[in-house]
Amino acid sequence: IESKSFAIGNGETQTNPNATPAIIDSGTTLILADDDVVKAYWGQVKGAEVNEDGVTFPCNTQLPDFHIALGPTYMATVPGDLMNYMRVSNGARGVCFGGLQSNSGGSKQIYGDVLFKSQFVVFDGGNKTVGFAPHK
């Protein structure tokens, strides 16, 4: 699907200038997005770090909501608490692994379970379509 725009928290909608097509994949855990999107989101999170294993951040951080275009007319919202995939180390603050990670320059963005937790998703194989609606 086309996925060319996004927003962070209450911020303005931004265009992903080098957007690759996205696939919706129930077999993928994270949201794997283009680097411009990943950098923009985690750039808003104090203490976030990008390393060879992915993006991590202090677990006590309140993450902003992530809004992502799914097709030309629908903007899905993933609440900030779902953007925290898991704790990877303990300690005073703990370190957590982000639910939004880089697709490593791949030719597709892959939207997995982190997105699914915030949306009702319907796959229509006969008509080759997918539909979305927010959880309420």
Tab-separated table of N, CA and C in Angstrom:
chain	number	residue	atom	x	y	z
A	1	ILE	N	0.843	-1.190	0.000
A	1	ILE	CA	0.000	0.000	0.000
A	1	ILE	C	0.886	1.250	0.000
A	2	GLU	N	0.296	2.321	-0.388
A	2	GLU	CA	0.990	3.607	-0.351
A	2	GLU	C	1.023	4.114	1.089
A	3	SER	N	2.174	4.608	1.513
A	3	SER	CA	2.317	5.141	2.869
A	3	SER	C	3.363	6.248	2.830
A	4	LYS	N	2.915	7.432	2.438
A	4	LYS	CA	3.851	8.524	2.171
A	4	LYS	C	3.857	9.630	3.210
A	5	SER	N	2.999	9.536	4.230
A	5	SER	CA	2.988	10.611	5.216
A	5	SER	C	2.818	10.043	6.621
A	6	PHE	N	3.196	10.881	7.601
A	6	PHE	CA	3.152	10.474	8.996
A	6	PHE	C	3.114	11.729	9.856
A	7	ALA	N	2.790	11.551	11.118
A	7	ALA	CA	2.837	12.646	12.092
A	7	ALA	C	3.249	12.047	13.433
A	8	ILE	N	3.793	12.903	14.268
A	8	ILE	CA	4.285	12.483	15.576
A	8	ILE	C	3.567	13.301	16.637
A	9	GLY	N	2.925	12.620	17.571
A	9	GLY	CA	2.191	13.319	18.623
A	9	GLY	C	1.144	14.232	18.026
A	10	ASN	N	1.126	15.478	18.489
A	10	ASN	CA	0.174	16.473	17.963
A	10	ASN	C	0.785	17.314	16.849
A	11	GLY	N	1.911	16.872	16.312
A	11	GLY	CA	2.608	17.638	15.287
A	11	GLY	C	1.937	17.586	13.925
A	12	GLU	N	2.441	18.422	13.058
A	12	GLU	CA	1.941	18.506	11.686
A	12	GLU	C	2.237	17.220	10.912
A	13	THR	N	1.406	16.929	9.937
A	13	THR	CA	1.655	15.809	9.046
A	13	THR	C	2.898	16.103	8.216
A	14	GLN	N	3.774	15.135	8.136
A	14	GLN	CA	5.015	15.253	7.380
A	14	GLN	C	4.970	14.292	6.199
A	15	THR	N	5.674	14.650	5.147
A	15	THR	CA	5.790	13.776	3.987
A	15	THR	C	7.104	13.027	4.066
A	16	ASN	N	7.033	11.748	3.777
A	16	ASN	CA	8.228	10.920	3.686
A	16	ASN	C	8.706	11.056	2.228
A	17	PRO	N	9.752	11.850	1.975
A	17	PRO	CA	10.128	12.173	0.597
A	17	PRO	C	10.596	10.983	-0.228
A	18	ASN	N	11.110	9.960	0.413
A	18	ASN	CA	11.606	8.779	-0.310
A	18	ASN	C	10.812	7.536	0.074
A	19	ALA	N	9.513	7.694	0.241
A	19	ALA	CA	8.673	6.608	0.743
A	19	ALA	C	8.715	5.387	-0.164
A	20	THR	N	8.953	4.242	0.459
A	20	THR	CA	8.824	2.973	-0.250
A	20	THR	C	7.431	2.437	0.033
A	21	PRO	N	6.903	1.556	-0.828
A	21	PRO	CA	5.576	0.979	-0.555
A	21	PRO	C	5.605	0.212	0.762
A	22	ALA	N	4.437	0.054	1.360
A	22	ALA	CA	4.332	-0.678	2.620
A	22	ALA	C	3.547	-1.966	2.414
A	23	ILE	N	3.915	-2.960	3.188
A	23	ILE	CA	3.119	-4.180	3.233
A	23	ILE	C	2.616	-4.355	4.661
A	24	ILE	N	1.423	-4.893	4.765
A	24	ILE	CA	0.803	-5.161	6.049
A	24	ILE	C	1.023	-6.647	6.311
A	25	ASP	N	1.760	-6.965	7.387
A	25	ASP	CA	2.197	-8.339	7.590
A	25	ASP	C	1.939	-8.798	9.024
A	26	SER	N	0.984	-9.707	9.178
A	26	SER	CA	0.667	-10.217	10.512
A	26	SER	C	1.757	-11.134	11.052
A	27	GLY	N	2.736	-11.482	10.243
A	27	GLY	CA	3.843	-12.313	10.688
A	27	GLY	C	5.052	-11.518	11.138
A	28	THR	N	4.946	-10.193	11.109
A	28	THR	CA	6.033	-9.318	11.544
A	28	THR	C	5.626	-8.659	12.852
A	29	THR	N	6.541	-8.550	13.772
A	29	THR	CA	6.226	-8.009	15.091
A	29	THR	C	6.222	-6.488	15.106
A	30	LEU	N	7.224	-5.856	14.515
A	30	LEU	CA	7.441	-4.417	14.640
A	30	LEU	C	6.886	-3.652	13.446
A	31	ILE	N	6.999	-2.331	13.512
A	31	ILE	CA	6.807	-1.475	12.348
A	31	ILE	C	8.214	-1.189	11.829
A	32	LEU	N	8.494	-1.629	10.626
A	32	LEU	CA	9.793	-1.406	9.997
A	32	LEU	C	9.588	-0.372	8.904
A	33	ALA	N	10.057	0.835	9.148
A	33	ALA	CA	9.771	1.967	8.264
A	33	ALA	C	11.054	2.526	7.665
A	34	ASP	N	10.853	3.402	6.691
A	34	ASP	CA	11.977	4.087	6.058
A	34	ASP	C	12.741	4.910	7.097
A	35	ASP	N	14.034	5.066	6.874
A	35	ASP	CA	14.900	5.766	7.826
A	35	ASP	C	14.429	7.180	8.152
A	36	ASP	N	13.906	7.926	7.165
A	36	ASP	CA	13.441	9.292	7.433
A	36	ASP	C	12.338	9.305	8.483
A	37	VAL	N	11.460	8.334	8.440
A	37	VAL	CA	10.353	8.235	9.403
A	37	VAL	C	10.897	7.865	10.783
A	38	VAL	N	11.774	6.874	10.815
A	38	VAL	CA	12.344	6.408	12.079
A	38	VAL	C	13.127	7.533	12.753
A	39	LYS	N	13.946	8.233	11.994
A	39	LYS	CA	14.740	9.333	12.561
A	39	LYS	C	13.849	10.452	13.081
A	40	ALA	N	12.792	10.769	12.338
A	40	ALA	CA	11.888	11.838	12.771
A	40	ALA	C	11.181	11.468	14.075
A	41	TYR	N	10.676	10.246	14.169
A	41	TYR	CA	9.964	9.834	15.382
A	41	TYR	C	10.904	9.806	16.585
A	42	TRP	N	11.985	9.040	16.485
A	42	TRP	CA	12.858	8.872	17.643
A	42	TRP	C	13.637	10.139	17.953
A	43	GLY	N	13.737	11.047	16.996
A	43	GLY	CA	14.349	12.344	17.259
A	43	GLY	C	13.533	13.181	18.229
A	44	GLN	N	12.263	12.827	18.414
A	44	GLN	CA	11.379	13.520	19.352
A	44	GLN	C	11.414	12.902	20.753
A	45	VAL	N	12.166	11.816	20.915
A	45	VAL	CA	12.170	11.079	22.176
A	45	VAL	C	13.500	11.298	22.891
A	46	LYS	N	13.438	11.973	24.048
A	46	LYS	CA	14.649	12.249	24.821
A	46	LYS	C	15.297	10.944	25.274
A	47	GLY	N	16.579	10.820	25.005
A	47	GLY	CA	17.340	9.655	25.422
A	47	GLY	C	17.325	8.500	24.439
A	48	ALA	N	16.588	8.637	23.332
A	48	ALA	CA	16.570	7.558	22.331
A	48	ALA	C	17.937	7.447	21.677
A	49	GLU	N	18.366	6.213	21.438
A	49	GLU	CA	19.662	5.954	20.819
A	49	GLU	C	19.503	4.943	19.696
A	50	VAL	N	20.186	5.206	18.590
A	50	VAL	CA	20.218	4.271	17.477
A	50	VAL	C	21.561	3.566	17.528
A	51	ASN	N	21.532	2.240	17.549
A	51	ASN	CA	22.776	1.479	17.506
A	51	ASN	C	22.595	0.305	16.548
A	52	GLU	N	23.592	-0.570	16.471
A	52	GLU	CA	23.536	-1.664	15.498
A	52	GLU	C	22.385	-2.635	15.753
A	53	ASP	N	21.866	-2.650	16.973
A	53	ASP	CA	20.758	-3.541	17.301
A	53	ASP	C	19.390	-2.895	17.137
A	54	GLY	N	19.347	-1.597	16.876
A	54	GLY	CA	18.079	-0.903	16.706
A	54	GLY	C	17.967	0.284	17.628
A	55	VAL	N	16.762	0.817	17.739
A	55	VAL	CA	16.514	2.009	18.550
A	55	VAL	C	16.105	1.584	19.956
A	56	THR	N	16.796	2.161	20.952
A	56	THR	CA	16.449	1.944	22.347
A	56	THR	C	16.222	3.294	23.014
A	57	PHE	N	15.581	3.266	24.175
A	57	PHE	CA	15.272	4.498	24.901
A	57	PHE	C	15.034	4.156	26.369
A	58	PRO	N	15.113	5.145	27.255
A	58	PRO	CA	14.832	4.893	28.674
A	58	PRO	C	13.365	4.466	28.848
A	59	CYS	N	13.152	3.385	29.571
A	59	CYS	CA	11.792	2.848	29.724
A	59	CYS	C	10.826	3.805	30.420
A	60	ASN	N	11.354	4.750	31.202
A	60	ASN	CA	10.463	5.675	31.899
A	60	ASN	C	10.023	6.846	31.012
A	61	THR	N	10.333	6.787	29.737
A	61	THR	CA	9.973	7.845	28.794
A	61	THR	C	8.533	7.680	28.321
A	62	GLN	N	7.786	8.778	28.307
A	62	GLN	CA	6.447	8.754	27.735
A	62	GLN	C	6.586	8.998	26.237
A	63	LEU	N	6.194	8.024	25.430
A	63	LEU	CA	6.379	8.114	23.984
A	63	LEU	C	5.197	8.819	23.325
A	64	PRO	N	5.470	9.589	22.257
A	64	PRO	CA	4.379	10.248	21.539
A	64	PRO	C	3.620	9.246	20.666
A	65	ASP	N	2.370	9.579	20.374
A	65	ASP	CA	1.603	8.785	19.421
A	65	ASP	C	2.277	8.862	18.054
A	66	PHE	N	2.050	7.835	17.254
A	66	PHE	CA	2.600	7.775	15.899
A	66	PHE	C	1.430	7.633	14.938
A	67	HIS	N	1.352	8.524	13.976
A	67	HIS	CA	0.282	8.520	12.977
A	67	HIS	C	0.921	8.185	11.635
A	68	ILE	N	0.355	7.188	10.952
A	68	ILE	CA	0.956	6.735	9.700
A	68	ILE	C	-0.132	6.561	8.637
A	69	ALA	N	0.155	7.067	7.434
A	69	ALA	CA	-0.791	6.933	6.324
A	69	ALA	C	-0.838	5.489	5.860
A	70	LEU	N	-2.053	4.988	5.731
A	70	LEU	CA	-2.283	3.652	5.170
A	70	LEU	C	-3.171	3.846	3.959
A	71	GLY	N	-2.547	3.978	2.801
A	71	GLY	CA	-3.291	4.341	1.600
A	71	GLY	C	-3.406	5.848	1.512
A	72	PRO	N	-4.125	6.324	0.501
A	72	PRO	CA	-4.176	7.765	0.256
A	72	PRO	C	-5.106	8.559	1.179
A	73	THR	N	-6.006	7.881	1.938
A	73	THR	CA	-6.998	8.642	2.701
A	73	THR	C	-7.081	8.320	4.184
A	74	TYR	N	-6.434	7.276	4.648
A	74	TYR	CA	-6.576	6.875	6.053
A	74	TYR	C	-5.267	7.078	6.807
A	75	MET	N	-5.367	7.704	7.963
A	75	MET	CA	-4.209	7.914	8.830
A	75	MET	C	-4.458	7.128	10.123
A	76	ALA	N	-3.682	6.080	10.331
A	76	ALA	CA	-3.802	5.251	11.535
A	76	ALA	C	-3.033	5.900	12.674
A	77	THR	N	-3.540	5.746	13.881
A	77	THR	CA	-2.849	6.227	15.067
A	77	THR	C	-2.425	5.037	15.914
A	78	VAL	N	-1.131	4.990	16.196
A	78	VAL	CA	-0.587	3.996	17.123
A	78	VAL	C	-0.271	4.762	18.403
A	79	PRO	N	-0.983	4.479	19.504
A	79	PRO	CA	-0.726	5.200	20.754
A	79	PRO	C	0.724	5.010	21.216
A	80	GLY	N	1.252	6.032	21.860
A	80	GLY	CA	2.638	6.011	22.304
A	80	GLY	C	2.994	4.809	23.146
A	81	ASP	N	2.074	4.339	23.997
A	81	ASP	CA	2.418	3.193	24.840
A	81	ASP	C	2.650	1.927	24.030
A	82	LEU	N	2.084	1.833	22.837
A	82	LEU	CA	2.326	0.674	21.978
A	82	LEU	C	3.645	0.783	21.214
A	83	MET	N	4.241	1.964	21.215
A	83	MET	CA	5.521	2.152	20.521
A	83	MET	C	6.688	1.600	21.336
A	84	ASN	N	6.423	1.224	22.586
A	84	ASN	CA	7.415	0.565	23.439
A	84	ASN	C	7.228	-0.932	23.245
A	85	TYR	N	8.139	-1.555	22.497
A	85	TYR	CA	7.986	-2.986	22.227
A	85	TYR	C	8.315	-3.829	23.450
A	86	MET	N	9.498	-3.598	24.044
A	86	MET	CA	9.853	-4.417	25.200
A	86	MET	C	11.047	-3.849	25.969
A	87	ARG	N	11.126	-4.219	27.234
A	87	ARG	CA	12.280	-3.886	28.074
A	87	ARG	C	13.412	-4.837	27.692
A	88	VAL	N	14.613	-4.267	27.498
A	88	VAL	CA	15.768	-5.103	27.153
A	88	VAL	C	16.837	-5.106	28.235
A	89	SER	N	16.746	-4.201	29.208
A	89	SER	CA	17.664	-4.249	30.350
A	89	SER	C	17.019	-3.575	31.543
A	90	ASN	N	17.440	-4.010	32.717
A	90	ASN	CA	16.928	-3.441	33.952
A	90	ASN	C	17.883	-2.377	34.448
A	91	GLY	N	17.661	-1.914	35.627
A	91	GLY	CA	18.487	-0.868	36.193
A	91	GLY	C	17.592	0.240	36.694
A	92	ALA	N	18.190	1.351	37.042
A	92	ALA	CA	17.432	2.464	37.605
A	92	ALA	C	16.316	2.919	36.666
A	93	ARG	N	16.641	3.087	35.397
A	93	ARG	CA	15.634	3.537	34.429
A	93	ARG	C	15.216	2.412	33.496
A	94	GLY	N	16.061	1.435	33.300
A	94	GLY	CA	15.785	0.376	32.338
A	94	GLY	C	15.919	0.906	30.922
A	95	VAL	N	16.187	0.013	30.012
A	95	VAL	CA	16.281	0.361	28.595
A	95	VAL	C	15.241	-0.458	27.856
A	96	CYS	N	14.490	0.206	26.971
A	96	CYS	CA	13.448	-0.451	26.199
A	96	CYS	C	13.759	-0.374	24.706
A	97	PHE	N	13.195	-1.317	23.974
A	97	PHE	CA	13.383	-1.432	22.526
A	97	PHE	C	12.134	-0.901	21.844
A	98	GLY	N	12.325	-0.036	20.864
A	98	GLY	CA	11.206	0.613	20.199
A	98	GLY	C	10.425	-0.289	19.265
A	99	GLY	N	9.145	-0.049	19.180
A	99	GLY	CA	8.270	-0.777	18.265
A	99	GLY	C	8.362	-0.285	16.833
A	100	LEU	N	9.031	0.845	16.623
A	100	LEU	CA	9.299	1.393	15.291
A	100	LEU	C	10.795	1.297	15.069
A	101	GLN	N	11.180	0.574	14.027
A	101	GLN	CA	12.591	0.370	13.709
A	101	GLN	C	12.808	0.595	12.215
A	102	SER	N	14.058	0.704	11.824
A	102	SER	CA	14.417	0.928	10.423
A	102	SER	C	14.203	-0.331	9.587
A	103	ASN	N	13.790	-0.122	8.338
A	103	ASN	CA	13.733	-1.233	7.384
A	103	ASN	C	15.102	-1.449	6.731
A	104	SER	N	16.121	-0.792	7.263
A	104	SER	CA	17.517	-0.932	6.820
A	104	SER	C	17.705	-0.640	5.334
A	105	GLY	N	16.955	0.341	4.829
A	105	GLY	CA	17.093	0.726	3.427
A	105	GLY	C	16.430	-0.235	2.462
A	106	GLY	N	15.573	-1.106	2.966
A	106	GLY	CA	14.882	-2.073	2.112
A	106	GLY	C	13.908	-1.414	1.151
A	107	SER	N	13.410	-2.196	0.227
A	107	SER	CA	12.516	-1.677	-0.806
A	107	SER	C	11.061	-1.617	-0.364
A	108	LYS	N	10.770	-2.039	0.875
A	108	LYS	CA	9.409	-2.011	1.414
A	108	LYS	C	9.447	-1.608	2.882
A	109	GLN	N	8.405	-0.918	3.304
A	109	GLN	CA	8.143	-0.727	4.716
A	109	GLN	C	7.253	-1.909	5.119
A	110	ILE	N	7.433	-2.426	6.316
A	110	ILE	CA	6.650	-3.581	6.760
A	110	ILE	C	5.963	-3.202	8.061
A	111	TYR	N	4.647	-3.248	8.048
A	111	TYR	CA	3.872	-2.857	9.211
A	111	TYR	C	3.298	-4.120	9.864
A	112	GLY	N	3.770	-4.406	11.073
A	112	GLY	CA	3.400	-5.632	11.766
A	112	GLY	C	2.536	-5.407	12.983
A	113	ASP	N	2.729	-6.279	13.974
A	113	ASP	CA	1.841	-6.342	15.132
A	113	ASP	C	1.730	-5.053	15.933
A	114	VAL	N	2.774	-4.246	15.970
A	114	VAL	CA	2.678	-2.974	16.697
A	114	VAL	C	1.537	-2.135	16.114
A	115	LEU	N	1.394	-2.143	14.798
A	115	LEU	CA	0.267	-1.455	14.151
A	115	LEU	C	-1.037	-2.200	14.424
A	116	PHE	N	-1.021	-3.530	14.292
A	116	PHE	CA	-2.242	-4.319	14.440
A	116	PHE	C	-2.890	-4.128	15.813
A	117	LYS	N	-2.096	-3.896	16.844
A	117	LYS	CA	-2.642	-3.725	18.192
A	117	LYS	C	-3.509	-2.478	18.313
A	118	SER	N	-3.372	-1.559	17.364
A	118	SER	CA	-4.144	-0.313	17.432
A	118	SER	C	-5.284	-0.259	16.406
A	119	GLN	N	-5.393	-1.281	15.562
A	119	GLN	CA	-6.338	-1.236	14.452
A	119	GLN	C	-7.099	-2.552	14.314
A	120	PHE	N	-8.326	-2.448	13.821
A	120	PHE	CA	-9.000	-3.622	13.282
A	120	PHE	C	-8.529	-3.713	11.843
A	121	VAL	N	-8.105	-4.872	11.414
A	121	VAL	CA	-7.572	-5.038	10.067
A	121	VAL	C	-8.339	-6.161	9.382
A	122	VAL	N	-8.809	-5.893	8.154
A	122	VAL	CA	-9.541	-6.890	7.383
A	122	VAL	C	-8.812	-7.099	6.065
A	123	PHE	N	-8.386	-8.337	5.843
A	123	PHE	CA	-7.785	-8.710	4.572
A	123	PHE	C	-8.875	-9.325	3.698
A	124	ASP	N	-9.046	-8.796	2.495
A	124	ASP	CA	-10.016	-9.333	1.539
A	124	ASP	C	-9.235	-9.877	0.346
A	125	GLY	N	-8.894	-11.159	0.420
A	125	GLY	CA	-8.090	-11.782	-0.633
A	125	GLY	C	-8.789	-11.817	-1.967
A	126	GLY	N	-10.122	-11.977	-1.972
A	126	GLY	CA	-10.875	-12.034	-3.225
A	126	GLY	C	-10.795	-10.743	-4.019
A	127	ASN	N	-10.842	-9.633	-3.301
A	127	ASN	CA	-10.784	-8.332	-3.966
A	127	ASN	C	-9.401	-7.687	-3.879
A	128	LYS	N	-8.464	-8.403	-3.267
A	128	LYS	CA	-7.092	-7.918	-3.112
A	128	LYS	C	-7.046	-6.531	-2.467
A	129	THR	N	-7.760	-6.420	-1.329
A	129	THR	CA	-7.788	-5.161	-0.584
A	129	THR	C	-7.551	-5.452	0.897
A	130	VAL	N	-7.215	-4.410	1.610
A	130	VAL	CA	-7.101	-4.475	3.060
A	130	VAL	C	-7.781	-3.227	3.617
A	131	GLY	N	-8.520	-3.404	4.716
A	131	GLY	CA	-9.211	-2.283	5.334
A	131	GLY	C	-8.790	-2.120	6.781
A	132	PHE	N	-8.943	-0.892	7.286
A	132	PHE	CA	-8.501	-0.557	8.638
A	132	PHE	C	-9.573	0.257	9.346
A	133	ALA	N	-9.651	0.095	10.654
A	133	ALA	CA	-10.483	0.932	11.519
A	133	ALA	C	-9.812	0.959	12.887
A	134	PRO	N	-9.863	2.103	13.569
A	134	PRO	CA	-9.192	2.188	14.877
A	134	PRO	C	-9.926	1.390	15.940
A	135	HIS	N	-9.169	0.838	16.894
A	135	HIS	CA	-9.775	0.272	18.092
A	135	HIS	C	-10.328	1.435	18.896
A	136	LYS	N	-11.442	1.290	19.492
A	136	LYS	CA	-12.030	2.341	20.345
A	136	LYS	C	-12.036	1.898	21.777
